[in-house]
């Protein structure tokens, strides 16, 4: 059953369309990712879901409720961590949890949340003294303190080191396993591939594709990567006859061929015909990076494809 339904959503700023006919639904209990480059319309879309922005056209429903007209009711079932979240530096973790708990008629027990999110030993620490990972765990706790059915996490792991990012992924999976639906906005391809049940790729304000991560990869022209070192050189003419080849790269005598499963069989047949041995042969599925680049052909400034890369989070819409 869909707990979030977005249909024909449109939003413009100064006459410039930022979200232009976006439609998708989120099933209860899944981690649903929204992926796209800077300026694609991701944050405006989720802010309409949260009731923080009024759509120019289209409809948004959260558990059947209009986030604008039924805003108070929606805040009882939806928790959110915004793209840029801050608290007063001198506020302690305990004070923040107690304050947010007071906003809800039936809040979760903040002590249990603190223990679950490994914050118990930081309750007396001031916000300004927390590490990036500790701040993110606190924001997850604050998003969950109202016992929501849905939680929106917007760029949650930006700025975290790889270990803190992995720890945060585990927390997101735990949130989903507790029965909460997660709407996750991210720049990180690896993050979306690891966490999401389904992904909507938004580009220039529109949904370019909606599928599982594996489904998106399978639709890419780069869905399979074949790499090997031939026992003797292969000519470009031989490689040009291979079916469904997207790219061929030569790196220090090693061949890296991007294609499909059909390409794998053709490569093996070609090698057998020429009596060539494929040394250190590796065949692997491509990552979501390649599928994303296929779907968003054109400028992709601000795209983050590696876990150590840092997104360019300016104040422009993302």
C-alpha positions as protocol buffer text, in pm:
chain_id: "A"
residue {
  index: 1
  type: UNK
  ca { x: 0 y: 0 z: 0 }
}
residue {
  index: 2
  type: UNK
  ca { x: 135 y: 343 z: -97 }
}
residue {
  index: 3
  type: UNK
  ca { x: 192 y: 573 z: 200 }
}
residue {
  index: 4
  type: UNK
  ca { x: 322 y: 862 z: -14 }
}
residue {
  index: 5
  type: UNK
  ca { x: 165 y: 952 z: -348 }
}
residue {
  index: 6
  type: UNK
  ca { x: 295 y: 1234 z: -567 }
}
residue {
  index: 7
  type: UNK
  ca { x: 118 y: 1306 z: -896 }
}
residue {
  index: 8
  type: UNK
  ca { x: 200 y: 1573 z: -1155 }
}
residue {
  index: 9
  type: UNK
  ca { x: 387 y: 1787 z: -902 }
}
residue {
  index: 10
  type: UNK
  ca { x: 499 y: 2125 z: -1032 }
}
residue {
  index: 11
  type: UNK
  ca { x: 683 y: 2408 z: -861 }
}
residue {
  index: 12
  type: UNK
  ca { x: 851 y: 2716 z: -1008 }
}
residue {
  index: 13
  type: UNK
  ca { x: 1060 y: 2997 z: -863 }
}
residue {
  index: 14
  type: UNK
  ca { x: 1057 y: 3332 z: -1040 }
}
residue {
  index: 15
  type: UNK
  ca { x: 891 y: 3172 z: -1339 }
}
residue {
  index: 16
  type: UNK
  ca { x: 1159 y: 2903 z: -1369 }
}
residue {
  index: 17
  type: UNK
  ca { x: 1019 y: 2550 z: -1328 }
}
residue {
  index: 18
  type: UNK
  ca { x: 1220 y: 2354 z: -1069 }
}
residue {
  index: 19
  type: UNK
  ca { x: 982 y: 2057 z: -1041 }
}
residue {
  index: 20
  type: UNK
  ca { x: 800 y: 1986 z: -1365 }
}
residue {
  index: 21
  type: UNK
  ca { x: 543 y: 1707 z: -1349 }
}
residue {
  index: 22
  type: UNK
  ca { x: 704 y: 1471 z: -1096 }
}
residue {
  index: 23
  type: UNK
  ca { x: 502 y: 1158 z: -1010 }
}
residue {
  index: 24
  type: UNK
  ca { x: 589 y: 859 z: -789 }
}
residue {
  index: 25
  type: UNK
  ca { x: 451 y: 655 z: -501 }
}
residue {
  index: 26
  type: UNK
  ca { x: 627 y: 513 z: -197 }
}
residue {
  index: 27
  type: UNK
  ca { x: 516 y: 181 z: -53 }
}
residue {
  index: 28
  type: UNK
  ca { x: 484 y: 144 z: 322 }
}
residue {
  index: 29
  type: UNK
  ca { x: 791 y: -13 z: 479 }
}
residue {
  index: 30
  type: UNK
  ca { x: 1042 y: 55 z: 199 }
}
residue {
  index: 31
  type: UNK
  ca { x: 1347 y: 276 z: 167 }
}
residue {
  index: 32
  type: UNK
  ca { x: 1268 y: 491 z: -135 }
}
residue {
  index: 33
  type: UNK
  ca { x: 1553 y: 696 z: -278 }
}
residue {
  index: 34
  type: UNK
  ca { x: 1544 y: 1022 z: -468 }
}
residue {
  index: 35
  type: UNK
  ca { x: 1861 y: 1067 z: -666 }
}
residue {
  index: 36
  type: UNK
  ca { x: 1984 y: 1343 z: -894 }
}
residue {
  index: 37
  type: UNK
  ca { x: 2244 y: 1613 z: -957 }
}
residue {
  index: 38
  type: UNK
  ca { x: 2236 y: 1956 z: -796 }
}
residue {
  index: 39
  type: UNK
  ca { x: 1948 y: 2166 z: -920 }
}
residue {
  index: 40
  type: UNK
  ca { x: 1744 y: 1862 z: -1025 }
}
residue {
  index: 41
  type: UNK
  ca { x: 1447 y: 1943 z: -799 }
}
residue {
  index: 42
  type: UNK
  ca { x: 1500 y: 1678 z: -530 }
}
residue {
  index: 43
  type: UNK
  ca { x: 1476 y: 1898 z: -223 }
}
residue {
  index: 44
  type: UNK
  ca { x: 1181 y: 2100 z: -352 }
}
residue {
  index: 45
  type: UNK
  ca { x: 999 y: 1772 z: -416 }
}
residue {
  index: 46
  type: UNK
  ca { x: 1048 y: 1641 z: -63 }
}
residue {
  index: 47
  type: UNK
  ca { x: 970 y: 1982 z: 89 }
}
residue {
  index: 48
  type: UNK
  ca { x: 632 y: 1959 z: -84 }
}
residue {
  index: 49
  type: UNK
  ca { x: 590 y: 1612 z: 69 }
}
residue {
  index: 50
  type: UNK
  ca { x: 676 y: 1759 z: 410 }
}
residue {
  index: 51
  type: UNK
  ca { x: 431 y: 2047 z: 366 }
}
residue {
  index: 52
  type: UNK
  ca { x: 708 y: 2307 z: 379 }
}
residue {
  index: 53
  type: UNK
  ca { x: 631 y: 2430 z: 27 }
}
residue {
  index: 54
  type: UNK
  ca { x: 300 y: 2473 z: -153 }
}
residue {
  index: 55
  type: UNK
  ca { x: 290 y: 2307 z: -498 }
}
residue {
  index: 56
  type: UNK
  ca { x: 192 y: 2518 z: -796 }
}
residue {
  index: 57
  type: UNK
  ca { x: 12 y: 2218 z: -947 }
}
residue {
  index: 58
  type: UNK
  ca { x: -35 y: 1847 z: -891 }
}
residue {
  index: 59
  type: UNK
  ca { x: -118 y: 1655 z: -576 }
}
residue {
  index: 60
  type: UNK
  ca { x: 78 y: 1518 z: -281 }
}
residue {
  index: 61
  type: UNK
  ca { x: -67 y: 1280 z: -24 }
}
residue {
  index: 62
  type: UNK
  ca { x: 92 y: 1129 z: 286 }
}
residue {
  index: 63
  type: UNK
  ca { x: -123 y: 847 z: 425 }
}
residue {
  index: 64
  type: UNK
  ca { x: -410 y: 1005 z: 233 }
}
residue {
  index: 65
  type: UNK
  ca { x: -352 y: 1351 z: 385 }
}
residue {
  index: 66
  type: UNK
  ca { x: -264 y: 1677 z: 209 }
}
residue {
  index: 67
  type: UNK
  ca { x: 65 y: 1800 z: 364 }
}
residue {
  index: 68
  type: UNK
  ca { x: -49 y: 2163 z: 329 }
}
residue {
  index: 69
  type: UNK
  ca { x: -421 y: 2150 z: 409 }
}
residue {
  index: 70
  type: UNK
  ca { x: -376 y: 1879 z: 675 }
}
residue {
  index: 71
  type: UNK
  ca { x: -35 y: 2000 z: 792 }
}
residue {
  index: 72
  type: UNK
  ca { x: -85 y: 1944 z: 1163 }
}
residue {
  index: 73
  type: UNK
  ca { x: -203 y: 1586 z: 1109 }
}
residue {
  index: 74
  type: UNK
  ca { x: 86 y: 1516 z: 872 }
}
residue {
  index: 75
  type: UNK
  ca { x: 341 y: 1637 z: 1128 }
}
residue {
  index: 76
  type: UNK
  ca { x: 211 y: 1364 z: 1361 }
}
residue {
  index: 77
  type: UNK
  ca { x: 300 y: 1086 z: 1116 }
}
residue {
  index: 78
  type: UNK
  ca { x: 599 y: 1230 z: 931 }
}
residue {
  index: 79
  type: UNK
  ca { x: 941 y: 1306 z: 1075 }
}
residue {
  index: 80
  type: UNK
  ca { x: 1208 y: 1494 z: 883 }
}
residue {
  index: 81
  type: UNK
  ca { x: 1578 y: 1566 z: 882 }
}
residue {
  index: 82
  type: UNK
  ca { x: 1630 y: 1867 z: 656 }
}
residue {
  index: 83
  type: UNK
  ca { x: 1916 y: 1914 z: 412 }
}
residue {
  index: 84
  type: UNK
  ca { x: 2077 y: 2170 z: 639 }
}
residue {
  index: 85
  type: UNK
  ca { x: 2001 y: 2113 z: 1007 }
}
residue {
  index: 86
  type: UNK
  ca { x: 2154 y: 2296 z: 1302 }
}
residue {
  index: 87
  type: UNK
  ca { x: 2081 y: 2343 z: 1670 }
}
residue {
  index: 88
  type: UNK
  ca { x: 2210 y: 2603 z: 1916 }
}
residue {
  index: 89
  type: UNK
  ca { x: 2568 y: 2514 z: 1993 }
}
residue {
  index: 90
  type: UNK
  ca { x: 2522 y: 2521 z: 2372 }
}
residue {
  index: 91
  type: UNK
  ca { x: 2212 y: 2301 z: 2370 }
}
residue {
  index: 92
  type: UNK
  ca { x: 2289 y: 1959 z: 2517 }
}
residue {
  index: 93
  type: UNK
  ca { x: 2176 y: 1634 z: 2359 }
}
residue {
  index: 94
  type: UNK
  ca { x: 1940 y: 1571 z: 2653 }
}
residue {
  index: 95
  type: UNK
  ca { x: 1788 y: 1919 z: 2623 }
}
residue {
  index: 96
  type: UNK
  ca { x: 1731 y: 1876 z: 2250 }
}
residue {
  index: 97
  type: UNK
  ca { x: 1562 y: 1539 z: 2297 }
}
residue {
  index: 98
  type: UNK
  ca { x: 1344 y: 1668 z: 2582 }
}
residue {
  index: 99
  type: UNK
  ca { x: 1249 y: 1981 z: 2385 }
}
residue {
  index: 100
  type: UNK
  ca { x: 1146 y: 1793 z: 2072 }
}
residue {
  index: 101
  type: UNK
  ca { x: 964 y: 1533 z: 2281 }
}
residue {
  index: 102
  type: UNK
  ca { x: 745 y: 1812 z: 2423 }
}
residue {
  index: 103
  type: UNK
  ca { x: 616 y: 1893 z: 2074 }
}
residue {
  index: 104
  type: UNK
  ca { x: 419 y: 1567 z: 2043 }
}
residue {
  index: 105
  type: UNK
  ca { x: 119 y: 1433 z: 2237 }
}
residue {
  index: 106
  type: UNK
  ca { x: 253 y: 1076 z: 2233 }
}
residue {
  index: 107
  type: UNK
  ca { x: 628 y: 1094 z: 2176 }
}
residue {
  index: 108
  type: UNK
  ca { x: 867 y: 803 z: 2170 }
}
residue {
  index: 109
  type: UNK
  ca { x: 1074 y: 753 z: 2483 }
}
residue {
  index: 110
  type: UNK
  ca { x: 1377 y: 968 z: 2408 }
}
residue {
  index: 111
  type: UNK
  ca { x: 1591 y: 759 z: 2646 }
}
residue {
  index: 112
  type: UNK
  ca { x: 1529 y: 449 z: 2435 }
}
residue {
  index: 113
  type: UNK
  ca { x: 1606 y: 647 z: 2117 }
}
residue {
  index: 114
  type: UNK
  ca { x: 1929 y: 776 z: 2271 }
}
residue {
  index: 115
  type: UNK
  ca { x: 2035 y: 423 z: 2360 }
}
residue {
  index: 116
  type: UNK
  ca { x: 1934 y: 286 z: 2020 }
}
residue {
  index: 117
  type: UNK
  ca { x: 2133 y: 558 z: 1841 }
}
residue {
  index: 118
  type: UNK
  ca { x: 2437 y: 529 z: 2069 }
}
residue {
  index: 119
  type: UNK
  ca { x: 2387 y: 874 z: 2226 }
}
residue {
  index: 120
  type: UNK
  ca { x: 2348 y: 777 z: 2594 }
}
residue {
  index: 121
  type: UNK
  ca { x: 2705 y: 868 z: 2684 }
}
residue {
  index: 122
  type: UNK
  ca { x: 2669 y: 1203 z: 2503 }
}
residue {
  index: 123
  type: UNK
  ca { x: 2351 y: 1329 z: 2674 }
}
residue {
  index: 124
  type: UNK
  ca { x: 2535 y: 1605 z: 2860 }
}
residue {
  index: 125
  type: UNK
  ca { x: 2748 y: 1702 z: 2559 }
}
residue {
  index: 126
  type: UNK
  ca { x: 2669 y: 2031 z: 2389 }
}
residue {
  index: 127
  type: UNK
  ca { x: 2566 y: 2023 z: 2023 }
}
residue {
  index: 128
  type: UNK
  ca { x: 2866 y: 2229 z: 1919 }
}
residue {
  index: 129
  type: UNK
  ca { x: 3102 y: 1965 z: 2062 }
}
residue {
  index: 130
  type: UNK
  ca { x: 2951 y: 1669 z: 1876 }
}
residue {
  index: 131
  type: UNK
  ca { x: 3126 y: 1501 z: 1583 }
}
residue {
  index: 132
  type: UNK
  ca { x: 2958 y: 1494 z: 1243 }
}
residue {
  index: 133
  type: UNK
  ca { x: 2840 y: 1137 z: 1294 }
}
residue {
  index: 134
  type: UNK
  ca { x: 2704 y: 1214 z: 1641 }
}
residue {
  index: 135
  type: UNK
  ca { x: 2511 y: 1513 z: 1506 }
}
residue {
  index: 136
  type: UNK
  ca { x: 2358 y: 1297 z: 1235 }
}
residue {
  index: 137
  type: UNK
  ca { x: 2253 y: 1034 z: 1491 }
}
residue {
  index: 138
  type: UNK
  ca { x: 2093 y: 1311 z: 1697 }
}
residue {
  index: 139
  type: UNK
  ca { x: 1902 y: 1441 z: 1395 }
}
residue {
  index: 140
  type: UNK
  ca { x: 1775 y: 1090 z: 1325 }
}
residue {
  index: 141
  type: UNK
  ca { x: 1658 y: 1067 z: 1687 }
}
residue {
  index: 142
  type: UNK
  ca { x: 1480 y: 1403 z: 1658 }
}
residue {
  index: 143
  type: UNK
  ca { x: 1314 y: 1291 z: 1333 }
}
residue {
  index: 144
  type: UNK
  ca { x: 1190 y: 974 z: 1505 }
}
residue {
  index: 145
  type: UNK
  ca { x: 1084 y: 1121 z: 1838 }
}
residue {
  index: 146
  type: UNK
  ca { x: 724 y: 1176 z: 1727 }
}
residue {
  index: 147
  type: UNK
  ca { x: 677 y: 804 z: 1648 }
}
residue {
  index: 148
  type: UNK
  ca { x: 633 y: 876 z: 1274 }
}
residue {
  index: 149
  type: UNK
  ca { x: 517 y: 630 z: 1012 }
}
residue {
  index: 150
  type: UNK
  ca { x: 736 y: 807 z: 755 }
}
residue {
  index: 151
  type: UNK
  ca { x: 1075 y: 974 z: 794 }
}
residue {
  index: 152
  type: UNK
  ca { x: 1236 y: 1199 z: 531 }
}
residue {
  index: 153
  type: UNK
  ca { x: 1617 y: 1209 z: 535 }
}
residue {
  index: 154
  type: UNK
  ca { x: 1765 y: 1474 z: 304 }
}
residue {
  index: 155
  type: UNK
  ca { x: 2140 y: 1446 z: 233 }
}
residue {
  index: 156
  type: UNK
  ca { x: 2192 y: 1279 z: 570 }
}
residue {
  index: 157
  type: UNK
  ca { x: 2548 y: 1157 z: 514 }
}
residue {
  index: 158
  type: UNK
  ca { x: 2701 y: 1452 z: 329 }
}
residue {
  index: 159
  type: UNK
  ca { x: 3025 y: 1555 z: 496 }
}
residue {
  index: 160
  type: UNK
  ca { x: 3072 y: 1231 z: 689 }
}
residue {
  index: 161
  type: UNK
  ca { x: 3384 y: 1021 z: 659 }
}
residue {
  index: 162
  type: UNK
  ca { x: 3343 y: 673 z: 505 }
}
residue {
  index: 163
  type: UNK
  ca { x: 3320 y: 493 z: 841 }
}
residue {
  index: 164
  type: UNK
  ca { x: 3062 y: 735 z: 982 }
}
residue {
  index: 165
  type: UNK
  ca { x: 2867 y: 707 z: 656 }
}
residue {
  index: 166
  type: UNK
  ca { x: 2858 y: 326 z: 681 }
}
residue {
  index: 167
  type: UNK
  ca { x: 2746 y: 348 z: 1045 }
}
residue {
  index: 168
  type: UNK
  ca { x: 2466 y: 584 z: 940 }
}
residue {
  index: 169
  type: UNK
  ca { x: 2357 y: 340 z: 668 }
}
residue {
  index: 170
  type: UNK
  ca { x: 2313 y: 74 z: 934 }
}
residue {
  index: 171
  type: UNK
  ca { x: 2099 y: 314 z: 1138 }
}
residue {
  index: 172
  type: UNK
  ca { x: 1878 y: 384 z: 836 }
}
residue {
  index: 173
  type: UNK
  ca { x: 1830 y: 10 z: 781 }
}
residue {
  index: 174
  type: UNK
  ca { x: 1740 y: -30 z: 1149 }
}
residue {
  index: 175
  type: UNK
  ca { x: 1482 y: 250 z: 1115 }
}
residue {
  index: 176
  type: UNK
  ca { x: 1323 y: 71 z: 819 }
}
residue {
  index: 177
  type: UNK
  ca { x: 1332 y: -263 z: 1004 }
}
residue {
  index: 178
  type: UNK
  ca { x: 1140 y: -102 z: 1291 }
}
residue {
  index: 179
  type: UNK
  ca { x: 848 y: -43 z: 1051 }
}
residue {
  index: 180
  type: UNK
  ca { x: 913 y: 318 z: 949 }
}
residue {
  index: 181
  type: UNK
  ca { x: 903 y: 409 z: 578 }
}
residue {
  index: 182
  type: UNK
  ca { x: 1213 y: 602 z: 471 }
}
residue {
  index: 183
  type: UNK
  ca { x: 1222 y: 864 z: 195 }
}
residue {
  index: 184
  type: UNK
  ca { x: 1594 y: 918 z: 134 }
}
residue {
  index: 185
  type: UNK
  ca { x: 1741 y: 1202 z: -73 }
}
residue {
  index: 186
  type: UNK
  ca { x: 2105 y: 1148 z: -163 }
}
residue {
  index: 187
  type: UNK
  ca { x: 2386 y: 1247 z: -398 }
}
residue {
  index: 188
  type: UNK
  ca { x: 2575 y: 926 z: -333 }
}
residue {
  index: 189
  type: UNK
  ca { x: 2536 y: 648 z: -588 }
}
residue {
  index: 190
  type: UNK
  ca { x: 2684 y: 385 z: -357 }
}
residue {
  index: 191
  type: UNK
  ca { x: 2446 y: 490 z: -80 }
}
residue {
  index: 192
  type: UNK
  ca { x: 2140 y: 457 z: -301 }
}
residue {
  index: 193
  type: UNK
  ca { x: 2256 y: 122 z: -438 }
}
residue {
  index: 194
  type: UNK
  ca { x: 2323 y: -14 z: -88 }
}
residue {
  index: 195
  type: UNK
  ca { x: 2011 y: 111 z: 91 }
}
residue {
  index: 196
  type: UNK
  ca { x: 1720 y: 170 z: -143 }
}
residue {
  index: 197
  type: UNK
  ca { x: 1448 y: -74 z: -241 }
}
residue {
  index: 198
  type: UNK
  ca { x: 1356 y: 159 z: -528 }
}
residue {
  index: 199
  type: UNK
  ca { x: 1500 y: 481 z: -668 }
}
residue {
  index: 200
  type: UNK
  ca { x: 1350 y: 774 z: -856 }
}
residue {
  index: 201
  type: UNK
  ca { x: 1614 y: 951 z: -1064 }
}
residue {
  index: 202
  type: UNK
  ca { x: 1515 y: 1316 z: -1101 }
}
residue {
  index: 203
  type: UNK
  ca { x: 1683 y: 1528 z: -1365 }
}
residue {
  index: 204
  type: UNK
  ca { x: 1592 y: 1885 z: -1467 }
}
residue {
  index: 205
  type: UNK
  ca { x: 1275 y: 1868 z: -1259 }
}
residue {
  index: 206
  type: UNK
  ca { x: 1140 y: 1545 z: -1405 }
}
residue {
  index: 207
  type: UNK
  ca { x: 1157 y: 1175 z: -1320 }
}
residue {
  index: 208
  type: UNK
  ca { x: 1408 y: 1029 z: -1564 }
}
residue {
  index: 209
  type: UNK
  ca { x: 1360 y: 673 z: -1435 }
}
residue {
  index: 210
  type: UNK
  ca { x: 1205 y: 483 z: -1147 }
}
residue {
  index: 211
  type: UNK
  ca { x: 1316 y: 129 z: -1067 }
}
residue {
  index: 212
  type: UNK
  ca { x: 1513 y: -83 z: -825 }
}
residue {
  index: 213
  type: UNK
  ca { x: 1888 y: -8 z: -824 }
}
residue {
  index: 214
  type: UNK
  ca { x: 1947 y: -342 z: -999 }
}
residue {
  index: 215
  type: UNK
  ca { x: 1679 y: -259 z: -1255 }
}
residue {
  index: 216
  type: UNK
  ca { x: 1836 y: 78 z: -1332 }
}
residue {
  index: 217
  type: UNK
  ca { x: 2178 y: -82 z: -1374 }
}
residue {
  index: 218
  type: UNK
  ca { x: 2033 y: -351 z: -1599 }
}
residue {
  index: 219
  type: UNK
  ca { x: 1885 y: -87 z: -1830 }
}
residue {
  index: 220
  type: UNK
  ca { x: 2220 y: 87 z: -1868 }
}
residue {
  index: 221
  type: UNK
  ca { x: 2440 y: 41 z: -2171 }
}
residue {
  index: 222
  type: UNK
  ca { x: 2718 y: -18 z: -1916 }
}
residue {
  index: 223
  type: UNK
  ca { x: 2540 y: -290 z: -1718 }
}
residue {
  index: 224
  type: UNK
  ca { x: 2833 y: -535 z: -1725 }
}
residue {
  index: 225
  type: UNK
  ca { x: 3207 y: -471 z: -1691 }
}
residue {
  index: 226
  type: UNK
  ca { x: 3453 y: -723 z: -1837 }
}
residue {
  index: 227
  type: UNK
  ca { x: 3822 y: -677 z: -1760 }
}
residue {
  index: 228
  type: UNK
  ca { x: 4121 y: -895 z: -1844 }
}
residue {
  index: 229
  type: UNK
  ca { x: 4478 y: -895 z: -1971 }
}
residue {
  index: 230
  type: UNK
  ca { x: 4499 y: -1079 z: -2306 }
}
residue {
  index: 231
  type: UNK
  ca { x: 4793 y: -1317 z: -2352 }
}
residue {
  index: 232
  type: UNK
  ca { x: 4862 y: -1131 z: -2678 }
}
residue {
  index: 233
  type: UNK
  ca { x: 4720 y: -804 z: -2813 }
}
residue {
  index: 234
  type: UNK
  ca { x: 4371 y: -779 z: -2959 }
}
residue {
  index: 235
  type: UNK
  ca { x: 4316 y: -535 z: -3243 }
}
residue {
  index: 236
  type: UNK
  ca { x: 4056 y: -261 z: -3248 }
}
residue {
  index: 237
  type: UNK
  ca { x: 3893 y: -425 z: -3551 }
}
residue {
  index: 238
  type: UNK
  ca { x: 3830 y: -742 z: -3348 }
}
residue {
  index: 239
  type: UNK
  ca { x: 3679 y: -547 z: -3059 }
}
residue {
  index: 240
  type: UNK
  ca { x: 3462 y: -342 z: -3294 }
}
residue {
  index: 241
  type: UNK
  ca { x: 3270 y: -657 z: -3394 }
}
residue {
  index: 242
  type: UNK
  ca { x: 3156 y: -729 z: -3038 }
}
residue {
  index: 243
  type: UNK
  ca { x: 2782 y: -673 z: -2978 }
}
residue {
  index: 244
  type: UNK
  ca { x: 2639 y: -422 z: -2727 }
}
residue {
  index: 245
  type: UNK
  ca { x: 2976 y: -269 z: -2641 }
}
residue {
  index: 246
  type: UNK
  ca { x: 2946 y: 75 z: -2484 }
}
residue {
  index: 247
  type: UNK
  ca { x: 3312 y: 155 z: -2421 }
}
residue {
  index: 248
  type: UNK
  ca { x: 3654 y: -9 z: -2449 }
}
residue {
  index: 249
  type: UNK
  ca { x: 3951 y: 112 z: -2245 }
}
residue {
  index: 250
  type: UNK
  ca { x: 4313 y: -3 z: -2250 }
}
residue {
  index: 251
  type: UNK
  ca { x: 4506 y: 38 z: -1926 }
}
residue {
  index: 252
  type: UNK
  ca { x: 4866 y: -85 z: -1916 }
}
residue {
  index: 253
  type: UNK
  ca { x: 4787 y: -380 z: -2141 }
}
residue {
  index: 254
  type: UNK
  ca { x: 4460 y: -458 z: -1962 }
}
residue {
  index: 255
  type: UNK
  ca { x: 4127 y: -433 z: -2143 }
}
residue {
  index: 256
  type: UNK
  ca { x: 3817 y: -295 z: -1970 }
}
residue {
  index: 257
  type: UNK
  ca { x: 3500 y: -345 z: -2174 }
}
residue {
  index: 258
  type: UNK
  ca { x: 3163 y: -201 z: -2072 }
}
residue {
  index: 259
  type: UNK
  ca { x: 2864 y: -375 z: -2223 }
}
residue {
  index: 260
  type: UNK
  ca { x: 2594 y: -628 z: -2139 }
}
residue {
  index: 261
  type: UNK
  ca { x: 2569 y: -1000 z: -2067 }
}
residue {
  index: 262
  type: UNK
  ca { x: 2560 y: -1054 z: -2443 }
}
residue {
  index: 263
  type: UNK
  ca { x: 2900 y: -888 z: -2463 }
}
residue {
  index: 264
  type: UNK
  ca { x: 3048 y: -1135 z: -2214 }
}
residue {
  index: 265
  type: UNK
  ca { x: 2968 y: -1436 z: -2431 }
}
residue {
  index: 266
  type: UNK
  ca { x: 3096 y: -1258 z: -2741 }
}
residue {
  index: 267
  type: UNK
  ca { x: 3427 y: -1171 z: -2571 }
}
residue {
  index: 268
  type: UNK
  ca { x: 3481 y: -1531 z: -2462 }
}
residue {
  index: 269
  type: UNK
  ca { x: 3403 y: -1658 z: -2815 }
}
residue {
  index: 270
  type: UNK
  ca { x: 3641 y: -1403 z: -2967 }
}
residue {
  index: 271
  type: UNK
  ca { x: 3922 y: -1508 z: -2736 }
}
residue {
  index: 272
  type: UNK
  ca { x: 3864 y: -1877 z: -2811 }
}
residue {
  index: 273
  type: UNK
  ca { x: 3872 y: -1818 z: -3188 }
}
residue {
  index: 274
  type: UNK
  ca { x: 4204 y: -1640 z: -3165 }
}
residue {
  index: 275
  type: UNK
  ca { x: 4354 y: -1878 z: -2910 }
}
residue {
  index: 276
  type: UNK
  ca { x: 4402 y: -1595 z: -2662 }
}
residue {
  index: 277
  type: UNK
  ca { x: 4403 y: -1654 z: -2288 }
}
residue {
  index: 278
  type: UNK
  ca { x: 4223 y: -1400 z: -2067 }
}
residue {
  index: 279
  type: UNK
  ca { x: 4449 y: -1350 z: -1769 }
}
residue {
  index: 280
  type: UNK
  ca { x: 4291 y: -1222 z: -1444 }
}
residue {
  index: 281
  type: UNK
  ca { x: 3947 y: -1223 z: -1607 }
}
residue {
  index: 282
  type: UNK
  ca { x: 3682 y: -1039 z: -1407 }
}
residue {
  index: 283
  type: UNK
  ca { x: 3315 y: -997 z: -1494 }
}
residue {
  index: 284
  type: UNK
  ca { x: 3108 y: -772 z: -1270 }
}
residue {
  index: 285
  type: UNK
  ca { x: 2782 y: -582 z: -1269 }
}
residue {
  index: 286
  type: UNK
  ca { x: 2828 y: -212 z: -1324 }
}
residue {
  index: 287
  type: UNK
  ca { x: 2751 y: 27 z: -1041 }
}
residue {
  index: 288
  type: UNK
  ca { x: 2464 y: 272 z: -1024 }
}
residue {
  index: 289
  type: UNK
  ca { x: 2706 y: 545 z: -1135 }
}
residue {
  index: 290
  type: UNK
  ca { x: 2698 y: 430 z: -1496 }
}
residue {
  index: 291
  type: UNK
  ca { x: 2320 y: 400 z: -1504 }
}
residue {
  index: 292
  type: UNK
  ca { x: 2287 y: 747 z: -1352 }
}
residue {
  index: 293
  type: UNK
  ca { x: 2515 y: 900 z: -1613 }
}
residue {
  index: 294
  type: UNK
  ca { x: 2317 y: 729 z: -1890 }
}
residue {
  index: 295
  type: UNK
  ca { x: 1990 y: 865 z: -1749 }
}
residue {
  index: 296
  type: UNK
  ca { x: 2113 y: 1218 z: -1688 }
}
residue {
  index: 297
  type: UNK
  ca { x: 2323 y: 1269 z: -1999 }
}
residue {
  index: 298
  type: UNK
  ca { x: 2460 y: 1620 z: -2001 }
}
residue {
  index: 299
  type: UNK
  ca { x: 2617 y: 1839 z: -1734 }
}
residue {
  index: 300
  type: UNK
  ca { x: 2630 y: 1667 z: -1396 }
}
residue {
  index: 301
  type: UNK
  ca { x: 2813 y: 1923 z: -1182 }
}
residue {
  index: 302
  type: UNK
  ca { x: 2759 y: 1842 z: -818 }
}
residue {
  index: 303
  type: UNK
  ca { x: 2714 y: 1470 z: -876 }
}
residue {
  index: 304
  type: UNK
  ca { x: 2893 y: 1258 z: -616 }
}
residue {
  index: 305
  type: UNK
  ca { x: 2979 y: 908 z: -732 }
}
residue {
  index: 306
  type: UNK
  ca { x: 3245 y: 806 z: -480 }
}
residue {
  index: 307
  type: UNK
  ca { x: 3211 y: 763 z: -105 }
}
residue {
  index: 308
  type: UNK
  ca { x: 3494 y: 1001 z: -26 }
}
residue {
  index: 309
  type: UNK
  ca { x: 3382 y: 1276 z: -261 }
}
residue {
  index: 310
  type: UNK
  ca { x: 3217 y: 1585 z: -119 }
}
residue {
  index: 311
  type: UNK
  ca { x: 2900 y: 1723 z: -271 }
}
residue {
  index: 312
  type: UNK
  ca { x: 2884 y: 2087 z: -365 }
}
residue {
  index: 313
  type: UNK
  ca { x: 2602 y: 2186 z: -133 }
}
residue {
  index: 314
  type: UNK
  ca { x: 2539 y: 2546 z: -218 }
}
residue {
  index: 315
  type: UNK
  ca { x: 2213 y: 2721 z: -143 }
}
residue {
  index: 316
  type: UNK
  ca { x: 2087 y: 2653 z: -496 }
}
residue {
  index: 317
  type: UNK
  ca { x: 1797 y: 2408 z: -513 }
}
residue {
  index: 318
  type: UNK
  ca { x: 1910 y: 2046 z: -505 }
}
